[in-house]
Coordinates of C-alpha atoms in Angstrom, one line a residue:
M821 CA 7.0 -21.2 -33.1
R822 CA 4.0 -19.6 -34.8
L823 CA 4.6 -16.4 -36.8
L824 CA 2.3 -14.0 -38.6
N825 CA 3.1 -13.5 -42.3
T826 CA 3.4 -9.8 -42.9
T827 CA 2.1 -10.1 -46.5
S828 CA -0.5 -12.9 -46.5
H829 CA -1.6 -12.1 -42.9
R830 CA -1.8 -15.8 -42.2
L831 CA -0.3 -17.6 -39.2
E832 CA 2.5 -20.1 -40.1
S833 CA 4.2 -22.6 -37.8
F834 CA 7.9 -23.4 -37.8
S835 CA 10.1 -26.0 -36.2
H836 CA 13.0 -24.7 -34.0
D837 CA 15.6 -25.3 -36.7
A838 CA 13.6 -23.6 -39.5
I839 CA 12.6 -20.3 -38.0
P840 CA 12.9 -17.4 -40.5
L841 CA 14.0 -13.9 -39.7
Y842 CA 11.3 -12.2 -37.8
A843 CA 10.3 -9.0 -36.0
I844 CA 8.6 -9.1 -32.6
F845 CA 6.0 -6.8 -31.2
S846 CA 5.8 -5.2 -27.7
H847 CA 2.8 -3.2 -26.6
R848 CA 0.3 -2.5 -23.9
W849 CA -2.8 -4.6 -24.4
A850 CA -6.0 -2.7 -25.2
S851 CA -9.5 -3.8 -24.0
H852 CA -9.9 -5.9 -27.1
E853 CA -7.1 -7.6 -29.0
I854 CA -7.2 -10.0 -32.0
T855 CA -6.5 -13.5 -30.8
F856 CA -5.3 -16.7 -32.3
Q857 CA -8.9 -17.9 -32.6
D858 CA -9.9 -14.7 -34.4
L859 CA -7.2 -15.2 -37.1
E860 CA -8.1 -18.9 -37.5
R861 CA -11.8 -18.0 -37.9
D862 CA -11.9 -14.8 -39.8
D863 CA -11.1 -14.4 -43.5
S864 CA -8.9 -11.8 -45.2
S865 CA -11.8 -9.3 -45.5
C866 CA -11.7 -8.8 -41.7
W867 CA -8.4 -7.0 -42.0
D868 CA -10.2 -3.9 -43.0
R869 CA -12.0 -3.7 -39.7
D870 CA -10.9 -1.2 -37.1
D871 CA -10.1 -3.8 -34.5
Y872 CA -7.4 -5.2 -36.9
T873 CA -5.6 -1.8 -37.1
K874 CA -2.8 -2.8 -34.8
L875 CA -2.0 -5.9 -36.8
R876 CA -2.2 -4.1 -40.1
K877 CA 0.2 -1.4 -38.9
I878 CA 2.8 -3.7 -37.4
C879 CA 2.8 -5.9 -40.5
S880 CA 3.3 -2.8 -42.6
V881 CA 6.2 -1.5 -40.5
A882 CA 7.9 -4.9 -40.5
A883 CA 7.4 -5.4 -44.2
A884 CA 8.9 -2.0 -44.9
H885 CA 12.0 -3.2 -43.2
G886 CA 12.2 -6.3 -45.4
L887 CA 10.9 -8.7 -42.8
G888 CA 8.3 -11.3 -43.8
Y889 CA 7.2 -12.4 -40.4
V890 CA 6.3 -10.9 -37.1
W891 CA 5.5 -12.4 -33.7
L892 CA 2.8 -10.9 -31.4
D893 CA 1.8 -12.3 -28.0
T894 CA -1.9 -11.6 -28.7
C895 CA -2.4 -13.9 -31.6
C896 CA 0.6 -16.1 -32.1
I897 CA -0.2 -18.2 -29.0
D898 CA -3.3 -20.4 -28.5
K899 CA -4.0 -19.3 -25.0
T900 CA -6.8 -21.9 -24.7
S901 CA -4.1 -24.5 -24.5
S902 CA -2.4 -24.4 -21.1
S903 CA 0.6 -26.5 -22.3
E904 CA 1.2 -24.1 -25.3
L905 CA 0.9 -21.1 -23.1
S906 CA 3.4 -22.5 -20.6
Q907 CA 5.8 -23.4 -23.4
A908 CA 5.5 -19.9 -24.9
I909 CA 6.1 -18.1 -21.6
N910 CA 9.1 -20.2 -20.9
S911 CA 10.5 -19.5 -24.4
M912 CA 9.5 -15.8 -24.6
F913 CA 12.8 -14.2 -23.4
R914 CA 14.7 -16.3 -26.1
W915 CA 12.2 -15.3 -28.8
Y916 CA 12.7 -11.6 -28.0
R917 CA 16.5 -12.0 -27.9
E918 CA 16.6 -13.8 -31.3
A919 CA 14.3 -11.3 -33.1
V920 CA 15.9 -9.0 -35.7
V921 CA 14.0 -6.1 -34.2
C922 CA 11.5 -5.5 -31.5
Y923 CA 8.9 -2.8 -32.2
A924 CA 7.7 -1.2 -29.0
Y925 CA 4.5 0.6 -29.6
L926 CA 3.8 3.4 -27.1
A927 CA 0.1 4.2 -27.6
D928 CA 0.2 7.0 -25.0
V929 CA 3.1 8.9 -26.6
S930 CA 2.3 11.3 -29.5
E931 CA 5.7 13.0 -29.9
K932 CA 8.1 11.9 -32.6
A933 CA 11.1 14.0 -31.6
L934 CA 12.3 14.2 -28.0
G935 CA 14.0 17.5 -27.8
D936 CA 12.5 19.2 -24.7
S937 CA 11.7 18.3 -21.2
D938 CA 8.0 17.9 -21.8
S939 CA 8.4 15.4 -24.6
E940 CA 11.0 13.5 -22.7
K941 CA 8.8 13.4 -19.6
G942 CA 5.9 12.1 -21.8
F943 CA 8.2 9.3 -23.2
C944 CA 9.5 8.3 -19.8
G945 CA 6.0 8.4 -18.3
S946 CA 4.6 5.9 -20.8
E947 CA 2.6 3.0 -19.3
W948 CA 4.8 0.7 -21.3
F949 CA 7.7 1.3 -18.9
E950 CA 5.4 0.4 -15.9
R951 CA 4.3 -3.1 -17.0
G952 CA 5.9 -6.4 -15.9
W953 CA 6.1 -8.2 -19.2
T954 CA 7.7 -5.2 -21.0
L955 CA 10.9 -5.5 -18.9
Q956 CA 12.1 -8.6 -20.7
E957 CA 10.9 -7.1 -24.0
L958 CA 13.2 -4.1 -23.4
V959 CA 16.2 -6.0 -22.1
A960 CA 16.3 -9.1 -24.3
P961 CA 16.2 -7.8 -27.9
P962 CA 19.5 -6.3 -29.3
L963 CA 17.5 -3.7 -31.2
V964 CA 14.3 -2.1 -29.8
M965 CA 12.6 0.5 -32.0
F966 CA 10.1 2.8 -30.2
L967 CA 7.0 3.8 -32.2
N968 CA 4.6 6.6 -31.1
S969 CA 0.8 6.6 -31.3
S970 CA 1.0 7.5 -35.0
W971 CA 3.4 4.5 -35.7
E972 CA 6.3 6.9 -36.3
E973 CA 9.8 6.1 -35.0
I974 CA 10.7 7.9 -31.8
G975 CA 14.2 6.3 -31.5
T976 CA 15.9 3.1 -30.5
K977 CA 17.0 1.6 -27.2
S978 CA 20.5 2.6 -28.1
S979 CA 19.8 6.2 -29.2
L980 CA 17.5 6.8 -26.2
H981 CA 19.5 4.8 -23.6
R982 CA 20.0 7.7 -21.2
L983 CA 16.3 8.5 -21.0
I984 CA 15.4 4.8 -20.7
S985 CA 17.9 4.3 -18.0
K986 CA 16.4 7.2 -16.1
A987 CA 12.9 5.8 -16.5
T988 CA 13.7 2.2 -15.6
G989 CA 16.8 2.2 -13.4
I990 CA 18.5 -0.2 -15.8
P991 CA 22.2 0.8 -16.2
A992 CA 23.0 2.4 -19.6
E993 CA 25.7 -0.2 -20.2
V994 CA 23.2 -3.0 -20.0
L995 CA 20.9 -1.2 -22.4
L996 CA 23.7 -0.7 -24.9
T997 CA 25.4 -4.1 -24.7
G998 CA 22.7 -6.5 -23.4
D999 CA 25.3 -8.0 -21.1
L1000 CA 23.8 -9.3 -17.9
S1001 CA 26.7 -11.3 -16.7
E1002 CA 27.9 -8.7 -14.2
V1003 CA 24.5 -7.7 -13.0
S1004 CA 23.4 -9.0 -9.5
V1005 CA 20.2 -10.9 -8.9
A1006 CA 19.0 -8.1 -6.6
Q1007 CA 19.7 -5.5 -9.2
K1008 CA 17.7 -7.3 -11.8
M1009 CA 14.9 -7.7 -9.4
S1010 CA 15.0 -3.9 -8.7
W1011 CA 14.2 -3.2 -12.3
A1012 CA 10.8 -5.0 -11.7
A1013 CA 10.1 -3.5 -8.3
R1014 CA 7.7 -0.9 -9.5
R1015 CA 6.2 -2.7 -12.5
K1016 CA 2.7 -4.1 -12.5
T1017 CA 0.9 -7.0 -14.1
T1018 CA -2.8 -7.7 -14.4
V1019 CA -2.5 -11.2 -12.9
V1020 CA -0.4 -11.5 -9.7
E1021 CA 1.3 -14.7 -10.9
D1022 CA 2.7 -12.9 -13.9
R1023 CA 4.9 -10.8 -11.7
A1024 CA 7.0 -14.0 -11.3
Y1025 CA 6.4 -15.6 -14.7
S1026 CA 7.4 -12.4 -16.6
L1027 CA 10.9 -12.6 -14.9
M1028 CA 11.8 -16.2 -15.7
G1029 CA 13.8 -15.4 -18.8
L1030 CA 15.7 -12.6 -17.2
F1031 CA 17.1 -15.1 -14.7
G1032 CA 17.5 -18.0 -17.1
V1033 CA 15.1 -20.3 -15.2
S1034 CA 12.0 -22.3 -16.3
M1035 CA 9.1 -23.5 -14.2
P1036 CA 5.5 -24.7 -14.8
M1037 CA 2.7 -22.1 -14.9
I1038 CA 0.1 -22.6 -12.1
Y1039 CA -2.4 -19.7 -12.4
G1040 CA -4.3 -19.5 -9.2
E1041 CA -1.3 -20.0 -6.9
G1042 CA -1.0 -16.3 -6.2
G1043 CA 2.1 -15.1 -4.4
R1044 CA 3.5 -18.6 -4.2
A1045 CA 4.6 -18.1 -7.8
F1046 CA 7.2 -15.5 -6.8
L1047 CA 8.5 -17.8 -4.0
R1048 CA 8.9 -20.6 -6.5
L1049 CA 10.8 -18.3 -8.9
Q1050 CA 13.3 -17.4 -6.2
E1051 CA 13.8 -21.0 -5.3
E1052 CA 14.6 -21.8 -8.9
I1053 CA 17.0 -18.8 -9.0
L1054 CA 18.8 -20.1 -6.0
R1055 CA 19.3 -23.5 -7.7
V1056 CA 21.1 -21.9 -10.7
A1057 CA 22.6 -18.6 -9.6
D1058 CA 26.1 -18.0 -8.3
D1059 CA 25.0 -14.9 -6.4
L1060 CA 23.1 -14.6 -3.1
S1061 CA 22.1 -11.0 -3.5
L1062 CA 18.6 -12.4 -3.8
F1063 CA 18.5 -12.0 0.0
A1064 CA 19.2 -8.3 -0.1
W1065 CA 15.7 -6.9 0.0
K1066 CA 13.5 -4.9 2.4
I1067 CA 9.8 -4.1 2.7
Q1068 CA 7.4 -2.8 5.2
D1069 CA 6.0 -5.6 7.4
V1070 CA 4.1 -8.1 5.3
H1071 CA 1.8 -10.8 6.9
G1072 CA 3.7 -14.0 7.3
T1073 CA 7.0 -12.8 5.9
S1074 CA 9.9 -13.9 8.1
G1075 CA 12.1 -16.0 5.8
L1076 CA 14.9 -15.2 3.4
L1077 CA 12.7 -15.0 0.3
A1078 CA 10.9 -11.8 -0.7
P1079 CA 7.1 -11.7 -1.0
D1080 CA 7.1 -9.9 -4.3
P1081 CA 9.4 -7.8 -6.6
S1082 CA 8.6 -4.5 -4.8
A1083 CA 10.8 -5.7 -1.9
F1084 CA 13.8 -5.0 -4.2
G1085 CA 13.0 -1.3 -4.7
Y1086 CA 16.1 -0.3 -2.8
S1087 CA 18.5 -3.0 -4.1
G1088 CA 19.5 -1.3 -7.4
S1089 CA 23.1 -0.6 -6.2
V1090 CA 23.8 -4.1 -4.9
R1091 CA 26.7 -5.7 -6.8
R1092 CA 27.1 -9.4 -7.5
S1093 CA 29.5 -11.6 -5.6
K1094 CA 32.4 -13.6 -6.8
P1095 CA 31.1 -17.0 -7.9
S1096 CA 33.9 -18.6 -5.9
D1097 CA 32.6 -17.1 -2.7
I1098 CA 29.1 -18.5 -2.9
P1099 CA 28.2 -21.2 -0.3
A1100 CA 26.1 -24.2 -1.2
V1101 CA 22.4 -23.6 -0.6
V1102 CA 19.9 -26.4 0.2
I1103 CA 16.2 -25.8 0.2
N1104 CA 13.9 -28.3 1.9
N1105 CA 10.7 -28.5 4.0
K1106 CA 12.6 -27.1 7.0
G1107 CA 13.8 -23.9 5.2
I1108 CA 16.9 -22.6 3.5
H1109 CA 20.2 -24.1 4.7
L1110 CA 23.5 -22.4 4.1
K1111 CA 26.9 -21.8 5.8
I1112 CA 27.7 -18.1 6.1
P1113 CA 29.6 -15.7 8.4
V1114 CA 27.5 -14.4 11.3
I1115 CA 28.3 -11.6 13.8
K1116 CA 27.3 -12.2 17.4
V1117 CA 27.0 -8.9 19.1
K1118 CA 27.8 -8.8 22.8
G1119 CA 24.5 -8.6 24.8
K1120 CA 22.2 -9.4 21.9
R1121 CA 20.4 -12.7 21.3
N1122 CA 19.9 -12.0 17.6
L1123 CA 22.6 -12.6 15.0
L1124 CA 23.7 -10.4 12.1
A1125 CA 24.0 -12.8 9.2
L1126 CA 26.3 -11.7 6.3
V1127 CA 24.1 -13.3 3.6
H1128 CA 26.0 -11.7 0.7
T1129 CA 29.5 -10.4 0.0
E1130 CA 29.9 -8.2 -3.1
D1131 CA 32.8 -8.5 -5.4
G1132 CA 35.1 -6.0 -3.8
G1133 CA 34.4 -7.1 -0.2
R1134 CA 31.3 -5.1 0.9
D1135 CA 29.1 -7.3 3.1
I1136 CA 25.3 -7.2 3.2
G1137 CA 23.7 -8.3 6.5
I1138 CA 20.3 -9.1 7.9
W1139 CA 19.3 -9.7 11.5
L1140 CA 18.1 -13.2 12.4
R1141 CA 16.2 -14.3 15.4
P1142 CA 17.0 -17.8 16.8
L1143 CA 14.0 -20.2 17.0
S1144 CA 15.7 -23.0 19.0
K1145 CA 17.9 -23.1 22.0
A1146 CA 20.6 -24.9 20.0
G1147 CA 20.7 -21.9 17.7
D1148 CA 20.3 -24.0 14.5
Y1149 CA 17.0 -22.5 13.2
F1150 CA 16.3 -18.9 12.6
E1151 CA 13.8 -16.5 11.1
R1152 CA 14.3 -13.0 9.8
N1153 CA 14.0 -10.5 12.6
T1154 CA 12.7 -7.7 10.5
T1155 CA 11.9 -7.4 6.8
E1156 CA 12.2 -3.6 6.9
S1157 CA 16.0 -3.3 6.5
F1158 CA 19.2 -4.8 5.4
T1159 CA 22.5 -3.2 6.2
Y1160 CA 26.1 -2.9 5.0
P1161 CA 28.1 -3.8 8.2
D1162 CA 31.8 -3.1 8.6
R1163 CA 33.3 -6.2 10.2
R1164 CA 36.1 -4.3 11.9
M1165 CA 33.6 -1.8 13.4
Y1166 CA 31.7 -4.7 15.1
M1167 CA 34.9 -6.4 16.2
S1168 CA 36.1 -3.1 17.8
D1169 CA 33.0 -3.3 19.9
G1170 CA 33.7 -6.8 21.1
A1171 CA 31.6 -8.8 18.6
A1172 CA 32.5 -12.3 17.5
I1173 CA 32.5 -13.3 13.8
E1174 CA 32.3 -17.0 12.8
E1175 CA 31.3 -19.2 9.9
R1176 CA 28.1 -21.0 10.9
Q1177 CA 25.7 -23.5 9.3
I1178 CA 22.2 -22.2 9.8
C1179 CA 18.7 -22.8 8.6
V1180 CA 16.3 -19.9 8.0
R1181 CA 12.8 -21.2 8.3
H1182 CA 10.2 -20.5 5.6
S1183 CA 7.7 -17.8 6.2
H1184 CA 4.7 -18.5 8.3
P1185 CA 1.4 -19.5 6.6
V1186 CA -1.1 -16.7 6.6
D1187 CA -4.6 -16.8 8.0
E1188 CA -6.7 -15.6 5.1
H1189 CA -9.5 -14.5 7.3
Q1190 CA -7.2 -12.3 9.3
V1191 CA -5.8 -10.8 6.1
C1192 CA -9.3 -9.6 5.4
L1193 CA -9.3 -7.6 8.6
W1194 CA -6.0 -5.9 7.8
R1195 CA -7.2 -5.0 4.3
V1196 CA -10.4 -3.4 5.7
A1197 CA -8.3 -1.4 8.2
A1198 CA -5.7 -0.4 5.5
C1199 CA -8.3 0.6 3.0
G1200 CA -10.3 2.7 5.5
H1201 CA -13.7 0.9 5.2
A1202 CA -15.2 2.1 8.4
A1203 CA -18.7 0.7 7.7
T1204 CA -17.2 -2.7 6.9
M1205 CA -15.1 -2.7 10.0
R1206 CA -18.1 -1.8 12.1
L1207 CA -19.9 -4.8 10.6
L1208 CA -17.0 -7.1 11.5
L1209 CA -16.7 -5.9 15.0
A1210 CA -20.5 -6.3 15.5
Q1211 CA -20.1 -10.0 14.5
G1212 CA -17.6 -10.6 17.3
V1213 CA -14.2 -9.9 15.7
A1214 CA -11.8 -9.2 18.5
V1215 CA -10.8 -5.5 18.3
D1216 CA -7.2 -6.3 19.3
T1217 CA -6.7 -9.3 16.9
V1218 CA -3.0 -9.5 16.0
D1219 CA -1.2 -11.0 12.9
C1220 CA 1.9 -13.2 13.0
A1221 CA 4.1 -10.1 13.3
G1222 CA 2.1 -9.0 16.4
R1223 CA 0.5 -6.1 14.6
T1224 CA -3.1 -5.1 15.6
I1225 CA -5.9 -3.9 13.4
L1226 CA -5.2 -0.4 14.9
S1227 CA -1.6 -0.6 13.7
W1228 CA -2.7 -1.2 10.1
A1229 CA -5.2 1.6 10.3
A1230 CA -2.5 3.9 11.7
E1231 CA 0.1 3.0 9.0
H1232 CA -2.4 3.9 6.3
G1233 CA -3.7 7.1 8.0
N1234 CA -7.3 6.0 8.3
V1235 CA -8.5 8.3 11.1
E1236 CA -12.2 7.1 11.0
V1237 CA -11.3 3.4 11.3
A1238 CA -8.8 4.2 14.0
G1239 CA -11.3 6.2 15.9
L1240 CA -13.9 3.4 15.6
L1241 CA -11.4 0.8 16.9
L1242 CA -10.4 3.0 19.9
S1243 CA -14.1 3.6 20.7
Q1244 CA -14.5 -0.2 20.8
G1245 CA -11.7 -0.5 23.3
A1246 CA -8.6 -1.1 21.1
M1247 CA -5.4 -0.9 23.2
L1248 CA -3.5 2.3 22.3
E1249 CA 0.0 1.0 23.2
L1250 CA -0.1 -2.6 22.1
K1251 CA 3.2 -3.2 20.4
D1252 CA 4.2 -5.7 17.7
R1253 CA 7.2 -8.1 17.8
R1254 CA 9.5 -5.2 16.9
G1255 CA 8.2 -3.1 19.8
V1256 CA 6.4 -0.7 17.3
T1257 CA 3.2 0.9 18.6
P1258 CA 0.4 2.4 16.4
L1259 CA 1.9 5.9 17.0
L1260 CA 5.3 4.8 15.8
R1261 CA 3.7 3.1 12.8
A1262 CA 1.8 6.3 11.9
A1263 CA 5.1 8.3 12.3
M1264 CA 6.9 5.9 9.9
S1265 CA 4.3 6.4 7.3
G1266 CA 4.0 10.1 7.6
K1267 CA 0.3 10.2 8.6
V1268 CA 0.2 13.6 10.4
D1269 CA -3.6 13.5 11.1
L1270 CA -3.3 10.0 12.6
V1271 CA -0.3 11.0 14.7
R1272 CA -2.2 14.1 16.0
M1273 CA -5.2 12.0 16.8
L1274 CA -3.3 9.4 18.7
L1275 CA -1.4 12.0 20.7
G1276 CA -4.7 13.6 21.4
V1277 CA -6.1 10.5 23.0
G1278 CA -3.1 9.9 25.2
A1279 CA -0.6 7.9 23.1
N1280 CA 2.8 7.6 24.8
R1281 CA 5.1 9.9 22.8
G1282 CA 8.1 8.6 24.7
W1283 CA 7.7 5.0 23.7
K1284 CA 10.7 3.5 21.8
D1285 CA 10.8 0.3 19.8
L1286 CA 13.3 -2.6 20.2
Q1287 CA 15.9 -0.5 18.4
K1288 CA 15.2 2.3 20.9
R1289 CA 13.9 4.5 18.1
S1290 CA 11.4 7.2 18.9
A1291 CA 8.6 8.4 16.7
L1292 CA 10.9 11.3 15.6
S1293 CA 13.6 8.7 14.8
H1294 CA 11.2 6.9 12.5
A1295 CA 10.0 10.2 10.9
A1296 CA 13.7 11.1 10.2
V1297 CA 14.4 7.7 8.6
N1298 CA 11.5 7.9 6.3
G1299 CA 11.7 11.6 5.5
R1300 CA 8.3 12.5 7.1
L1301 CA 8.6 16.2 7.5
G1302 CA 5.0 16.9 8.6
V1303 CA 5.2 14.4 11.4
A1304 CA 8.7 15.6 12.4
N1305 CA 7.4 19.2 12.7
L1306 CA 4.4 18.0 14.8
L1307 CA 6.5 15.9 17.1
L1308 CA 9.1 18.6 17.6
D1309 CA 6.3 21.1 18.4
E1310 CA 5.1 18.6 21.0
G1311 CA 8.5 18.6 22.6
D1312 CA 10.2 15.4 21.2
D1313 CA 13.9 15.2 22.0
V1314 CA 15.9 16.2 18.8
E1315 CA 19.0 14.5 20.3
W1316 CA 17.4 11.1 21.2
R1317 CA 19.8 8.3 20.5
D1318 CA 18.7 4.8 19.3
I1319 CA 20.4 1.5 20.2
G1320 CA 23.4 2.4 18.0
G1321 CA 23.7 5.9 19.4
Q1322 CA 22.3 7.5 16.2
T1323 CA 20.4 10.7 16.5
P1324 CA 17.5 11.7 14.2
L1325 CA 20.0 13.9 12.3
A1326 CA 22.3 10.9 11.8
L1327 CA 19.4 8.8 10.6
A1328 CA 18.3 11.5 8.2
A1329 CA 21.9 11.8 6.9
K1330 CA 22.2 8.0 6.5
H1331 CA 19.0 7.9 4.5
G1332 CA 19.8 10.9 2.4
C1333 CA 16.9 13.2 3.2
R1334 CA 18.1 16.7 2.6
E1335 CA 14.8 18.4 3.7
M1336 CA 14.8 16.4 7.0
I1337 CA 18.4 17.4 7.7
E1338 CA 17.5 21.0 7.1
L1339 CA 14.5 20.8 9.4
L1340 CA 16.5 19.1 12.2
L1341 CA 19.4 21.6 12.0
N1342 CA 16.9 24.5 12.2
R1343 CA 15.5 22.9 15.3
G1344 CA 18.9 22.8 17.0
A1345 CA 20.2 19.3 16.2
E1346 CA 23.9 18.8 17.0
L1347 CA 25.8 18.7 13.8
E1348 CA 28.8 16.7 15.1
A1349 CA 26.9 14.2 17.3
K1350 CA 28.8 10.9 17.2
D1351 CA 27.1 7.5 17.5
D1352 CA 28.5 4.5 19.4
F1353 CA 30.9 3.8 16.6
G1354 CA 32.2 7.3 16.5
M1355 CA 30.5 8.2 13.2
T1356 CA 29.1 11.7 12.7
P1357 CA 26.1 12.5 10.5
L1358 CA 28.5 13.5 7.7
S1359 CA 30.3 10.1 8.0
H1360 CA 26.9 8.4 7.5
A1361 CA 26.1 10.5 4.5
A1362 CA 29.5 9.6 3.0
N1363 CA 29.1 5.9 3.8
W1364 CA 25.6 5.6 2.3
G1365 CA 26.2 7.9 -0.7
G1366 CA 23.9 10.7 0.0
I1367 CA 25.5 13.5 -2.0
E1368 CA 22.9 16.2 -1.3
A1369 CA 22.8 15.2 2.3
A1370 CA 26.6 15.5 2.6
R1371 CA 26.6 18.8 0.7
L1372 CA 24.0 20.3 3.1
L1373 CA 25.9 19.1 6.2
I1374 CA 29.2 20.6 4.8
Q1375 CA 27.4 23.9 4.1
A1376 CA 26.2 23.9 7.7
G1377 CA 29.8 23.7 8.8
A1378 CA 30.3 19.9 9.4
D1379 CA 33.9 18.9 10.4
L1380 CA 35.5 17.0 7.5
G1381 CA 38.1 15.3 9.6
P1382 CA 36.7 13.4 12.6
K1383 CA 37.7 9.8 12.8
D1384 CA 35.4 7.0 14.0
E1385 CA 36.3 3.9 16.0
I1386 CA 38.1 2.3 13.1
G1387 CA 40.0 5.4 12.1
R1388 CA 37.9 6.4 9.1
T1389 CA 36.9 10.0 8.3
P1390 CA 34.0 10.8 5.9
L1391 CA 36.6 10.8 3.1
G1392 CA 37.7 7.3 4.2
W1393 CA 34.1 6.1 3.9
A1394 CA 33.7 7.6 0.4
L1395 CA 37.0 6.0 -0.7
A1396 CA 35.9 2.6 0.8
R1397 CA 32.6 2.8 -1.1
E1398 CA 34.4 3.9 -4.3
N1399 CA 32.0 6.8 -4.6
T1400 CA 33.6 9.1 -7.1
E1401 CA 31.1 12.0 -6.7
M1402 CA 31.4 11.9 -2.9
V1403 CA 35.2 11.9 -3.0
R1404 CA 35.2 14.9 -5.3
L1405 CA 32.7 16.8 -3.0
L1406 CA 34.8 16.2 0.1
L1407 CA 38.1 17.1 -1.6
E1408 CA 36.6 20.2 -3.2
N1409 CA 35.6 21.4 0.3
G1410 CA 39.0 20.8 1.9
A1411 CA 39.0 17.3 3.2
E1412 CA 42.6 16.1 3.7
E1413 CA 44.2 12.8 3.0
E1414 CA 44.0 10.7 6.2
E1415 CA 45.7 7.5 7.2
L1416 CA 43.4 4.5 7.1
P1417 CA 43.8 2.0 9.9
K1418 CA 47.4 1.1 10.3
H1419 CA 46.9 -2.6 9.8
R1420 CA 45.7 -1.7 6.2
S1421 CA 49.1 0.0 5.7
L1422 CA 47.8 2.2 2.8
T1423 CA 46.7 5.8 2.9
G1424 CA 43.3 6.7 1.6
F1425 CA 44.5 7.9 -1.8
S1426 CA 47.2 5.4 -2.4
E1427 CA 44.8 2.5 -1.6
V1428 CA 42.5 3.6 -4.4
L1429 CA 45.4 4.2 -6.8
H1430 CA 46.8 0.8 -5.8
K1431 CA 43.6 -0.8 -6.8
G1432 CA 43.6 0.9 -10.1
K1433 CA 40.2 2.4 -9.9
E1434 CA 40.3 4.7 -12.9
H1435 CA 37.1 6.6 -12.1
L1436 CA 38.4 7.5 -8.7
Q1437 CA 41.8 8.5 -10.0
L1438 CA 39.9 10.9 -12.3
A1439 CA 38.1 12.3 -9.3
L1440 CA 41.3 12.8 -7.4
R1441 CA 43.0 14.5 -10.4
K1442 CA 40.1 16.9 -10.8
A1443 CA 40.0 17.8 -7.1
P1444 CA 42.2 20.6 -5.8
T1445 CA 45.8 19.9 -4.9
I1446 CA 46.2 19.5 -1.1

């Protein structure tokens, strides 16, 4: 390990068993940073130059705390040596964890004291919290000291843990203790979902230490790096929450592995499983092989695979499409959702559940030439699209998911490109593998002008996808108020039911969109509409944890007591999900203790008390006596 001496300002090398106490530095790289070669070449007089300011300051801060050495990623690694760079990246998490203190320099934060909303907003909005590499630099060190642009202390990871948790999604307990043992793979990935790196491969390489894996660096491999990272995680992890991700359609994505960390943006609440419950996973050239419970729904060809079961029993499922008549090989049916199925609810509807050995094939290879077309459509480059069409590119070219160029233009709201494609004969109603037309795609993405344009040229407003979801259904799922208003003005059915019997209001409640719920209620949506499983919109809000959605439905007069097909009321769902805040809300508004299904033998309250869930006991004690 190479360290910078804070007094002599010279680099010194140490064997692994002779490393002295050291500080470590975390920062956003500027346009010019002092490198290993600079320190090796320059003499001590160079330290007075402006470009050495950052090194002078960090050495001064570390020396003031009695530390003789500091490590910086800019100058303590010889980046011209690929082997040294690879070794350093694989060791970096450990180096940060073993440092006495990590100084996190926030060049874009000037405040020293965080006592008001503006200063706290400035701290949480620092670019430091948005970068890929700084995630491990925050999590690994026991002590992180934040410094402002004047090199003054703002606070520590411990003293600022509530603000940092809000900015990053990392639970306060993890920030305070550094204990990652109970954190699921999916939850760790969610912390990286919105972070960026300059080089695409670093989105994977910056996460290796967080998951305790090592792998060689292959700069130039692009997105393959993240796939390799997930394969390494599967080899060592006792947790299959890695499969709990969702993302808008990505070219070539149909396997179990996510294309990049952004796919885990909605996975922050996924808990880890019991290690004893994890099936063996085999990865080979055919795909990912594992034995898991699957639900075969009556009348459906696709299977609902329960790819992960949390400690506590909650299942996470994804839909798989069979690729062979024997039913041994599958691909992911859609990458846009995963679900929390209740086994009893499916069984009550005649579904069969069985353990099954399956193989989910790897994602399809992508035609890079076609990717160029989708990028042109997505970015709205009409002149470039006109050039490509003039050179003979088929206007209705489709990708491996069956999506046309018009579909991509519609999703990104590019009216000019869409108009050009339609003028060249693009098919208005060409649907992809999920039955989604360009109109439905524009509704999902909230592109009001594109929806208006497509309707104006005759798009079929009544078309439904394979889930029987209408354009209004998709607007409700994604909280697209402008599109919903437009569709309702055009006469869309506010009570349309999808394949599971869910109305737009139920979908809005399920996804926690308060404004959409308010809009639909004002447009006459039925407050107590039950789906095929007997669940009302309030039941969905209670099941999925949408506090504000549930509060609005209750204020609108929603019935607190209706039971679904398995005998659960909204309170029953809140208890099953161990959602303290939801339990309290329902009890405060008059929900009564109901009997859970008789085969469970316990009532809603006594079941929770029997499990000894202290936080829910507290919620029940604080609630009114009933």
